[in-house]
PDB file of C-alpha atoms in Angstrom:
ATOM      1  CA  MET A   1    -149.138  92.427 -98.343  1.00 93.00           C
ATOM      2  CA  ILE A   2    -145.577  92.147 -99.575  1.00 97.00           C
ATOM      3  CA  GLU A   3    -142.957  95.047 -99.222  1.00 97.00           C
ATOM      4  CA  ARG A   4    -139.841  94.829-101.423  1.00 96.00           C
ATOM      5  CA  GLU A   5    -136.612  96.957-101.497  1.00 97.00           C
ATOM      6  CA  ARG A   6    -133.025  96.400-103.140  1.00 97.00           C
ATOM      7  CA  VAL A   7    -130.042  96.783-100.906  1.00 97.00           C
ATOM      8  CA  ASP A   8    -126.735  96.394-102.721  1.00 94.00           C
ATOM      9  CA  GLY A   9    -128.138  93.813-105.113  1.00 96.00           C
ATOM     10  CA  ILE A  10    -129.977  91.851-102.293  1.00 98.00           C
ATOM     11  CA  ALA A  11    -133.797  91.752-102.487  1.00 98.00           C
ATOM     12  CA  VAL A  12    -135.257  92.395 -99.058  1.00 98.00           C
ATOM     13  CA  VAL A  13    -138.894  90.880 -98.954  1.00 98.00           C
ATOM     14  CA  ARG A  14    -140.993  91.838 -95.945  1.00 98.00           C
ATOM     15  CA  LEU A  15    -144.202  90.050 -95.096  1.00 98.00           C
ATOM     16  CA  ALA A  16    -146.694  92.880 -94.102  1.00 97.00           C
ATOM     17  CA  HIS A  17    -150.188  91.257 -94.218  1.00 97.00           C
ATOM     18  CA  GLY A  18    -152.114  92.213 -91.180  1.00 95.00           C
ATOM     19  CA  PRO A  19    -150.745  92.386 -87.624  1.00 95.00           C
ATOM     20  CA  VAL A  20    -148.873  88.917 -87.784  1.00 97.00           C
ATOM     21  CA  SER A  21    -148.690  87.971 -91.467  1.00 97.00           C
ATOM     22  CA  ALA A  22    -151.079  84.987 -90.963  1.00 97.00           C
ATOM     23  CA  MET A  23    -150.839  82.746 -94.014  1.00 98.00           C
ATOM     24  CA  ASP A  24    -154.059  82.899 -95.903  1.00 98.00           C
ATOM     25  CA  LEU A  25    -154.682  82.159 -99.593  1.00 98.00           C
ATOM     26  CA  GLU A  26    -153.834  85.709-100.766  1.00 98.00           C
ATOM     27  CA  LEU A  27    -150.459  85.920 -98.799  1.00 98.00           C
ATOM     28  CA  CYS A  28    -149.321  82.311 -99.979  1.00 98.00           C
ATOM     29  CA  THR A  29    -150.019  83.392-103.502  1.00 98.00           C
ATOM     30  CA  ALA A  30    -148.301  86.586-103.203  1.00 98.00           C
ATOM     31  CA  ILE A  31    -145.059  85.145-101.762  1.00 98.00           C
ATOM     32  CA  THR A  32    -145.147  82.406-104.501  1.00 98.00           C
ATOM     33  CA  GLU A  33    -145.374  85.082-107.033  1.00 98.00           C
ATOM     34  CA  THR A  34    -142.563  87.231-105.393  1.00 98.00           C
ATOM     35  CA  PHE A  35    -140.185  84.363-105.478  1.00 98.00           C
ATOM     36  CA  ARG A  36    -140.949  83.361-109.140  1.00 98.00           C
ATOM     37  CA  ALA A  37    -140.403  87.084-110.079  1.00 97.00           C
ATOM     38  CA  LEU A  38    -137.296  87.243-108.260  1.00 98.00           C
ATOM     39  CA  ALA A  39    -135.961  84.083-109.858  1.00 96.00           C
ATOM     40  CA  ASP A  40    -135.981  85.966-113.094  1.00 94.00           C
ATOM     41  CA  ASP A  41    -134.450  89.337-112.157  1.00 94.00           C
ATOM     42  CA  ASP A  42    -131.043  90.461-111.240  1.00 95.00           C
ATOM     43  CA  ALA A  43    -131.424  90.127-107.494  1.00 97.00           C
ATOM     44  CA  GLN A  44    -128.390  88.029-106.282  1.00 98.00           C
ATOM     45  CA  ALA A  45    -129.993  86.788-103.154  1.00 98.00           C
ATOM     46  CA  VAL A  46    -133.093  87.322-101.041  1.00 98.00           C
ATOM     47  CA  VAL A  47    -133.511  88.340 -97.375  1.00 98.00           C
ATOM     48  CA  LEU A  48    -137.036  87.323 -96.176  1.00 98.00           C
ATOM     49  CA  THR A  49    -138.328  88.928 -93.056  1.00 98.00           C
ATOM     50  CA  GLY A  50    -141.442  90.168 -91.417  1.00 98.00           C
ATOM     51  CA  THR A  51    -142.940  93.376 -89.888  1.00 95.00           C
ATOM     52  CA  GLY A  52    -143.792  94.130 -86.254  1.00 91.00           C
ATOM     53  CA  SER A  53    -143.783  91.438 -83.798  1.00 91.00           C
ATOM     54  CA  ALA A  54    -144.070  88.560 -86.172  1.00 97.00           C
ATOM     55  CA  PHE A  55    -142.207  86.934 -88.950  1.00 98.00           C
ATOM     56  CA  SER A  56    -145.502  84.909 -89.715  1.00 98.00           C
ATOM     57  CA  ALA A  57    -147.898  83.432 -87.108  1.00 96.00           C
ATOM     58  CA  GLY A  58    -148.723  80.737 -89.377  1.00 96.00           C
ATOM     59  CA  VAL A  59    -152.001  79.650 -91.018  1.00 97.00           C
ATOM     60  CA  ASP A  60    -154.862  81.947 -90.720  1.00 97.00           C
ATOM     61  CA  LEU A  61    -157.199  79.720 -88.795  1.00 97.00           C
ATOM     62  CA  ARG A  62    -160.030  82.227 -88.772  1.00 96.00           C
ATOM     63  CA  ARG A  63    -160.042  82.015 -92.558  1.00 97.00           C
ATOM     64  CA  ILE A  64    -160.292  78.233 -92.378  1.00 97.00           C
ATOM     65  CA  LEU A  65    -163.251  78.432 -90.176  1.00 97.00           C
ATOM     66  CA  ASP A  66    -164.975  81.276 -92.153  1.00 97.00           C
ATOM     67  CA  GLY A  67    -164.357  79.575 -95.630  1.00 97.00           C
ATOM     68  CA  GLY A  68    -165.033  76.060 -94.760  1.00 97.00           C
ATOM     69  CA  VAL A  69    -164.404  73.221 -96.956  1.00 97.00           C
ATOM     70  CA  ALA A  70    -164.331  75.322-100.091  1.00 98.00           C
ATOM     71  CA  TYR A  71    -161.735  77.513 -98.792  1.00 98.00           C
ATOM     72  CA  VAL A  72    -159.639  74.443 -97.612  1.00 98.00           C
ATOM     73  CA  ASP A  73    -159.708  73.087-101.116  1.00 98.00           C
ATOM     74  CA  GLU A  74    -158.190  76.260-102.525  1.00 98.00           C
ATOM     75  CA  PHE A  75    -155.842  76.921 -99.560  1.00 98.00           C
ATOM     76  CA  MET A  76    -154.061  73.662 -99.229  1.00 97.00           C
ATOM     77  CA  PRO A  77    -152.507  73.601-102.664  1.00 97.00           C
ATOM     78  CA  ALA A  78    -151.463  77.187-102.273  1.00 98.00           C
ATOM     79  CA  LEU A  79    -149.834  76.387 -98.854  1.00 98.00           C
ATOM     80  CA  SER A  80    -147.775  73.463-100.345  1.00 98.00           C
ATOM     81  CA  GLU A  81    -146.910  75.574-103.420  1.00 98.00           C
ATOM     82  CA  VAL A  82    -145.474  78.591-101.449  1.00 98.00           C
ATOM     83  CA  LEU A  83    -143.379  76.415 -99.213  1.00 98.00           C
ATOM     84  CA  ARG A  84    -142.077  74.339-102.163  1.00 98.00           C
ATOM     85  CA  THR A  85    -141.292  77.486-104.289  1.00 98.00           C
ATOM     86  CA  ALA A  86    -139.273  79.056-101.358  1.00 98.00           C
ATOM     87  CA  PHE A  87    -137.499  75.662-100.647  1.00 98.00           C
ATOM     88  CA  THR A  88    -136.518  75.121-104.296  1.00 98.00           C
ATOM     89  CA  PHE A  89    -135.575  78.844-105.060  1.00 98.00           C
ATOM     90  CA  GLY A  90    -132.222  78.648-106.856  1.00 98.00           C
ATOM     91  CA  LYS A  91    -130.501  81.743-105.371  1.00 98.00           C
ATOM     92  CA  PRO A  92    -129.497  82.301-101.828  1.00 98.00           C
ATOM     93  CA  VAL A  93    -132.219  82.985 -99.182  1.00 98.00           C
ATOM     94  CA  VAL A  94    -131.580  84.315 -95.801  1.00 98.00           C
ATOM     95  CA  ALA A  95    -134.620  84.288 -93.327  1.00 98.00           C
ATOM     96  CA  ALA A  96    -134.301  87.292 -90.830  1.00 98.00           C
ATOM     97  CA  VAL A  97    -136.766  86.089 -88.189  1.00 98.00           C
ATOM     98  CA  ASN A  98    -138.021  89.343 -86.447  1.00 98.00           C
ATOM     99  CA  GLY A  99    -140.486  87.728 -84.116  1.00 97.00           C
ATOM    100  CA  HIS A 100    -142.896  84.926 -83.891  1.00 98.00           C
ATOM    101  CA  ALA A 101    -142.575  82.042 -86.542  1.00 98.00           C
ATOM    102  CA  ILE A 102    -145.186  79.726 -85.879  1.00 97.00           C
ATOM    103  CA  ALA A 103    -146.291  76.451 -87.797  1.00 97.00           C
ATOM    104  CA  GLY A 104    -146.342  77.549 -91.469  1.00 98.00           C
ATOM    105  CA  GLY A 105    -144.259  80.584 -90.583  1.00 98.00           C
ATOM    106  CA  CYS A 106    -141.589  78.314 -88.891  1.00 98.00           C
ATOM    107  CA  VAL A 107    -141.591  76.147 -92.200  1.00 98.00           C
ATOM    108  CA  LEU A 108    -141.218  79.322 -94.353  1.00 98.00           C
ATOM    109  CA  ALA A 109    -138.216  80.453 -92.328  1.00 98.00           C
ATOM    110  CA  ALA A 110    -136.680  76.791 -92.472  1.00 98.00           C
ATOM    111  CA  SER A 111    -136.943  76.780 -96.156  1.00 98.00           C
ATOM    112  CA  ALA A 112    -134.103  79.409 -96.344  1.00 98.00           C
ATOM    113  CA  ASP A 113    -130.384  78.639 -96.601  1.00 98.00           C
ATOM    114  CA  THR A 114    -129.607  80.464 -93.414  1.00 98.00           C
ATOM    115  CA  VAL A 115    -131.920  81.383 -90.535  1.00 98.00           C
ATOM    116  CA  LEU A 116    -131.242  84.287 -88.216  1.00 98.00           C
ATOM    117  CA  MET A 117    -133.634  85.189 -85.359  1.00 98.00           C
ATOM    118  CA  ALA A 118    -133.691  88.299 -83.273  1.00 98.00           C
ATOM    119  CA  GLU A 119    -133.404  88.139 -79.448  1.00 98.00           C
ATOM    120  CA  GLY A 120    -136.435  88.873 -77.465  1.00 96.00           C
ATOM    121  CA  LYS A 121    -139.985  87.460 -76.928  1.00 95.00           C
ATOM    122  CA  GLY A 122    -140.486  85.861 -80.338  1.00 97.00           C
ATOM    123  CA  ARG A 123    -141.197  82.248 -80.483  1.00 98.00           C
ATOM    124  CA  ILE A 124    -140.705  79.642 -83.122  1.00 98.00           C
ATOM    125  CA  GLY A 125    -141.876  76.054 -83.744  1.00 98.00           C
ATOM    126  CA  LEU A 126    -144.592  73.768 -85.238  1.00 98.00           C
ATOM    127  CA  ALA A 127    -147.952  73.813 -83.465  1.00 94.00           C
ATOM    128  CA  GLU A 128    -150.062  72.000 -85.983  1.00 96.00           C
ATOM    129  CA  LEU A 129    -150.804  69.014 -83.867  1.00 96.00           C
ATOM    130  CA  GLN A 130    -152.025  71.194 -81.020  1.00 95.00           C
ATOM    131  CA  VAL A 131    -154.506  72.672 -83.594  1.00 95.00           C
ATOM    132  CA  GLY A 132    -155.524  69.203 -84.681  1.00 96.00           C
ATOM    133  CA  VAL A 133    -154.316  69.381 -88.381  1.00 97.00           C
ATOM    134  CA  ALA A 134    -151.901  66.987 -90.311  1.00 96.00           C
ATOM    135  CA  PHE A 135    -148.874  67.950 -92.100  1.00 96.00           C
ATOM    136  CA  PRO A 136    -148.690  68.019 -95.725  1.00 96.00           C
ATOM    137  CA  GLN A 137    -145.705  66.243 -97.268  1.00 97.00           C
ATOM    138  CA  VAL A 138    -144.126  69.555 -98.419  1.00 98.00           C
ATOM    139  CA  PRO A 139    -143.629  71.101 -94.974  1.00 98.00           C
ATOM    140  CA  LEU A 140    -142.598  67.684 -93.417  1.00 98.00           C
ATOM    141  CA  GLN A 141    -139.795  67.470 -96.086  1.00 98.00           C
ATOM    142  CA  VAL A 142    -138.756  71.015 -95.566  1.00 98.00           C
ATOM    143  CA  MET A 143    -138.394  70.326 -91.871  1.00 98.00           C
ATOM    144  CA  HIS A 144    -136.410  67.005 -92.450  1.00 98.00           C
ATOM    145  CA  HIS A 145    -134.043  68.971 -94.580  1.00 98.00           C
ATOM    146  CA  ALA A 146    -133.714  71.882 -91.960  1.00 98.00           C
ATOM    147  CA  VAL A 147    -133.130  69.796 -88.774  1.00 98.00           C
ATOM    148  CA  GLY A 148    -132.940  66.063 -89.669  1.00 98.00           C
ATOM    149  CA  PRO A 149    -135.422  63.446 -89.060  1.00 97.00           C
ATOM    150  CA  VAL A 150    -134.882  62.994 -85.294  1.00 97.00           C
ATOM    151  CA  VAL A 151    -135.418  66.675 -84.407  1.00 98.00           C
ATOM    152  CA  ALA A 152    -138.205  67.135 -86.992  1.00 98.00           C
ATOM    153  CA  ARG A 153    -140.108  64.324 -85.328  1.00 97.00           C
ATOM    154  CA  ARG A 154    -139.602  66.028 -81.788  1.00 97.00           C
ATOM    155  CA  LEU A 155    -140.733  69.298 -83.246  1.00 98.00           C
ATOM    156  CA  VAL A 156    -143.783  67.897 -84.952  1.00 98.00           C
ATOM    157  CA  ILE A 157    -145.093  65.511 -82.346  1.00 97.00           C
ATOM    158  CA  GLY A 158    -144.156  67.876 -79.325  1.00 97.00           C
ATOM    159  CA  ALA A 159    -146.010  70.665 -81.186  1.00 96.00           C
ATOM    160  CA  GLN A 160    -144.205  73.330 -78.980  1.00 96.00           C
ATOM    161  CA  THR A 161    -142.695  76.839 -79.626  1.00 97.00           C
ATOM    162  CA  TYR A 162    -139.280  77.902 -78.475  1.00 98.00           C
ATOM    163  CA  ASP A 163    -137.375  80.946 -77.703  1.00 98.00           C
ATOM    164  CA  PRO A 164    -134.497  81.988 -79.897  1.00 98.00           C
ATOM    165  CA  ALA A 165    -131.663  80.407 -77.853  1.00 98.00           C
ATOM    166  CA  THR A 166    -133.501  77.222 -77.561  1.00 98.00           C
ATOM    167  CA  ALA A 167    -134.332  77.215 -81.279  1.00 98.00           C
ATOM    168  CA  LYS A 168    -130.555  77.651 -81.928  1.00 98.00           C
ATOM    169  CA  GLU A 169    -129.753  74.648 -79.857  1.00 98.00           C
ATOM    170  CA  LEU A 170    -132.176  72.635 -82.036  1.00 97.00           C
ATOM    171  CA  GLY A 171    -130.935  73.771 -85.255  1.00 97.00           C
ATOM    172  CA  LEU A 172    -133.971  75.632 -86.270  1.00 98.00           C
ATOM    173  CA  VAL A 173    -131.845  78.856 -86.051  1.00 98.00           C
ATOM    174  CA  ASP A 174    -128.345  79.478 -87.239  1.00 98.00           C
ATOM    175  CA  GLU A 175    -127.704  82.669 -85.162  1.00 98.00           C
ATOM    176  CA  VAL A 176    -129.537  84.761 -82.790  1.00 98.00           C
ATOM    177  CA  VAL A 177    -128.859  88.410 -83.068  1.00 98.00           C
ATOM    178  CA  ALA A 178    -129.884  91.794 -81.525  1.00 98.00           C
ATOM    179  CA  PRO A 179    -133.074  93.042 -82.964  1.00 97.00           C
ATOM    180  CA  ASP A 180    -131.593  96.275 -84.195  1.00 97.00           C
ATOM    181  CA  GLU A 181    -128.774  94.345 -85.883  1.00 98.00           C
ATOM    182  CA  LEU A 182    -131.010  91.666 -87.596  1.00 98.00           C
ATOM    183  CA  LEU A 183    -131.602  93.164 -91.024  1.00 98.00           C
ATOM    184  CA  ASP A 184    -127.918  94.138 -91.322  1.00 98.00           C
ATOM    185  CA  ARG A 185    -126.710  90.685 -90.375  1.00 98.00           C
ATOM    186  CA  ALA A 186    -129.007  89.044 -92.789  1.00 98.00           C
ATOM    187  CA  ILE A 187    -128.019  91.305 -95.612  1.00 98.00           C
ATOM    188  CA  ALA A 188    -124.303  90.520 -94.810  1.00 98.00           C
ATOM    189  CA  ALA A 189    -125.092  86.702 -94.587  1.00 98.00           C
ATOM    190  CA  ALA A 190    -126.717  86.925 -97.967  1.00 98.00           C
ATOM    191  CA  LYS A 191    -123.759  88.847 -99.601  1.00 98.00           C
ATOM    192  CA  ALA A 192    -121.506  86.200 -98.206  1.00 98.00           C
ATOM    193  CA  LEU A 193    -123.452  83.436-100.078  1.00 98.00           C
ATOM    194  CA  THR A 194    -123.247  85.524-103.182  1.00 98.00           C
ATOM    195  CA  LYS A 195    -119.587  85.142-103.237  1.00 98.00           C
ATOM    196  CA  ILE A 196    -120.029  81.679-104.442  1.00 98.00           C
ATOM    197  CA  PRO A 197    -120.645  81.540-108.318  1.00 98.00           C
ATOM    198  CA  ALA A 198    -124.378  81.492-108.832  1.00 98.00           C
ATOM    199  CA  ASP A 199    -124.343  78.418-110.897  1.00 98.00           C
ATOM    200  CA  THR A 200    -122.237  76.589-108.290  1.00 98.00           C
ATOM    201  CA  PHE A 201    -124.608  77.601-105.619  1.00 98.00           C
ATOM    202  CA  ALA A 202    -127.729  76.671-107.546  1.00 98.00           C
ATOM    203  CA  ILE A 203    -126.577  73.056-108.437  1.00 98.00           C
ATOM    204  CA  THR A 204    -125.293  72.525-104.915  1.00 98.00           C
ATOM    205  CA  LYS A 205    -128.436  73.886-103.492  1.00 98.00           C
ATOM    206  CA  GLU A 206    -130.454  71.498-105.789  1.00 98.00           C
ATOM    207  CA  GLN A 207    -128.224  68.410-105.013  1.00 98.00           C
ATOM    208  CA  LEU A 208    -128.663  68.974-101.223  1.00 98.00           C
ATOM    209  CA  ARG A 209    -132.499  69.254-101.505  1.00 98.00           C
ATOM    210  CA  ARG A 210    -133.319  66.838-104.314  1.00 98.00           C
ATOM    211  CA  PRO A 211    -133.991  63.748-102.015  1.00 98.00           C
ATOM    212  CA  PHE A 212    -136.581  65.850-100.118  1.00 98.00           C
ATOM    213  CA  VAL A 213    -138.155  67.233-103.255  1.00 98.00           C
ATOM    214  CA  GLN A 214    -138.362  63.602-104.642  1.00 98.00           C
ATOM    215  CA  ALA A 215    -140.231  62.723-101.405  1.00 97.00           C
ATOM    216  CA  MET A 216    -142.647  65.533-101.842  1.00 97.00           C
ATOM    217  CA  ASP A 217    -143.349  64.391-105.363  1.00 96.00           C
ATOM    218  CA  GLU A 218    -143.702  60.622-104.425  1.00 96.00           C
ATOM    219  CA  SER A 219    -146.080  61.310-101.472  1.00 94.00           C
ATOM    220  CA  LYS A 220    -149.552  59.544-101.634  1.00 94.00           C
ATOM    221  CA  ASP A 221    -150.789  61.197 -98.504  1.00 94.00           C
ATOM    222  CA  GLU A 222    -152.148  64.723 -99.732  1.00 94.00           C
ATOM    223  CA  GLU A 223    -155.819  63.668-100.136  1.00 96.00           C
ATOM    224  CA  ARG A 224    -155.853  62.101 -96.679  1.00 97.00           C
ATOM    225  CA  VAL A 225    -154.195  65.176 -95.098  1.00 97.00           C
ATOM    226  CA  ALA A 226    -156.631  67.448 -96.936  1.00 97.00           C
ATOM    227  CA  GLU A 227    -159.604  65.398 -95.788  1.00 97.00           C
ATOM    228  CA  ILE A 228    -158.407  66.049 -92.131  1.00 97.00           C
ATOM    229  CA  TRP A 229    -158.208  69.832 -92.728  1.00 97.00           C
ATOM    230  CA  ARG A 230    -161.654  69.722 -94.237  1.00 97.00           C
ATOM    231  CA  ARG A 231    -162.962  68.139 -91.069  1.00 97.00           C
ATOM    232  CA  ARG A 232    -161.302  70.491 -88.822  1.00 96.00           C
ATOM    233  CA  ALA A 233    -162.975  73.386 -90.736  1.00 95.00           C
ATOM    234  CA  THR A 234    -166.230  72.331 -89.542  1.00 95.00           C
ATOM    235  CA  ASP A 235    -165.939  70.012 -86.450  1.00 96.00           C
ATOM    236  CA  GLY A 236    -165.120  72.488 -83.868  1.00 95.00           C
ATOM    237  CA  ILE A 237    -161.648  71.321 -83.069  1.00 96.00           C
ATOM    238  CA  ILE A 238    -159.876  74.436 -84.412  1.00 96.00           C
ATOM    239  CA  ALA A 239    -162.430  76.676 -82.997  1.00 94.00           C
ATOM    240  CA  ASP A 240    -161.734  75.088 -79.575  1.00 94.00           C
ATOM    241  CA  TYR A 241    -158.087  75.523 -79.884  1.00 93.00           C
ATOM    242  CA  MET A 242    -158.450  79.187 -80.765  1.00 92.00           C
ATOM    243  CA  ALA A 243    -160.605  79.758 -77.803  1.00 91.00           C
ATOM    244  CA  ARG A 244    -158.055  78.039 -75.366  1.00 88.00           C
ATOM    245  CA  ALA A 245    -155.263  80.054 -77.134  1.00 83.00           C
ATOM    246  CA  THR A 246    -156.982  83.379 -76.615  1.00 77.00           C
ATOM    247  CA  GLY A 247    -158.286  82.480 -73.093  1.00 74.00           C
ATOM    248  CA  LYS A 248    -161.951  82.710 -74.343  1.00 52.00           C
ATOM    249  CA  ARG A 249    -162.984  79.111 -74.026  1.00 43.00           C
ATOM    250  CA  LYS A 250    -166.652  78.792 -73.236  1.00 43.00           C
ATOM    251  CA  ASN A 251    -167.611  76.164 -70.599  1.00 35.00           C
TER     252      ASN A 251
END
């Protein structure tokens, strides 16, 4: 589910959960636990990447449909927790987006300090409104921090995915690199951030992100958002989206 190695003091964390590392309860919990463990060990920085053709294809919608309301009630807090944990992690984080980073996968990448993406067919973006689900406050605030409110609005309402070059123009990605150079470039970017004294980096990162964390804490929307997800688990809208997406819609 999570693969880890150490390269010159940098923790390389790979998402390796199924073919596209879809975010289910177990993967969200594993990522949260990994970041918490890394906060307390001697890793100077983290490179977060995926395996195969995807960084993460976002929330595992099949699990939502199979698990129903009971699963949604477990999953929603875990989803917010993993994104918040990654966003507030005090050490440098570089996302090495090796392929598709959709919806929650896009937000997870955007929680990093630097985002690199491989050239190629990978797509990145926020598809939640196409699926019919609402945004919890945590991912909304991550995106506001990452790209600013105007671009965040366009990404959320537009609900499209983008090729790497367009994603760089939008500010979702800092640099587009050749696939075979992605990991090396990400490790180099992480090392560059470790040149900053760790305490200086940590407080500066906290200061930059504090307004967005405060907005997460002050939100009163979470129960309304969760109720929409509960409806989508049973009302056929997610199932219809999945059928359209896979070309298997029944007339």
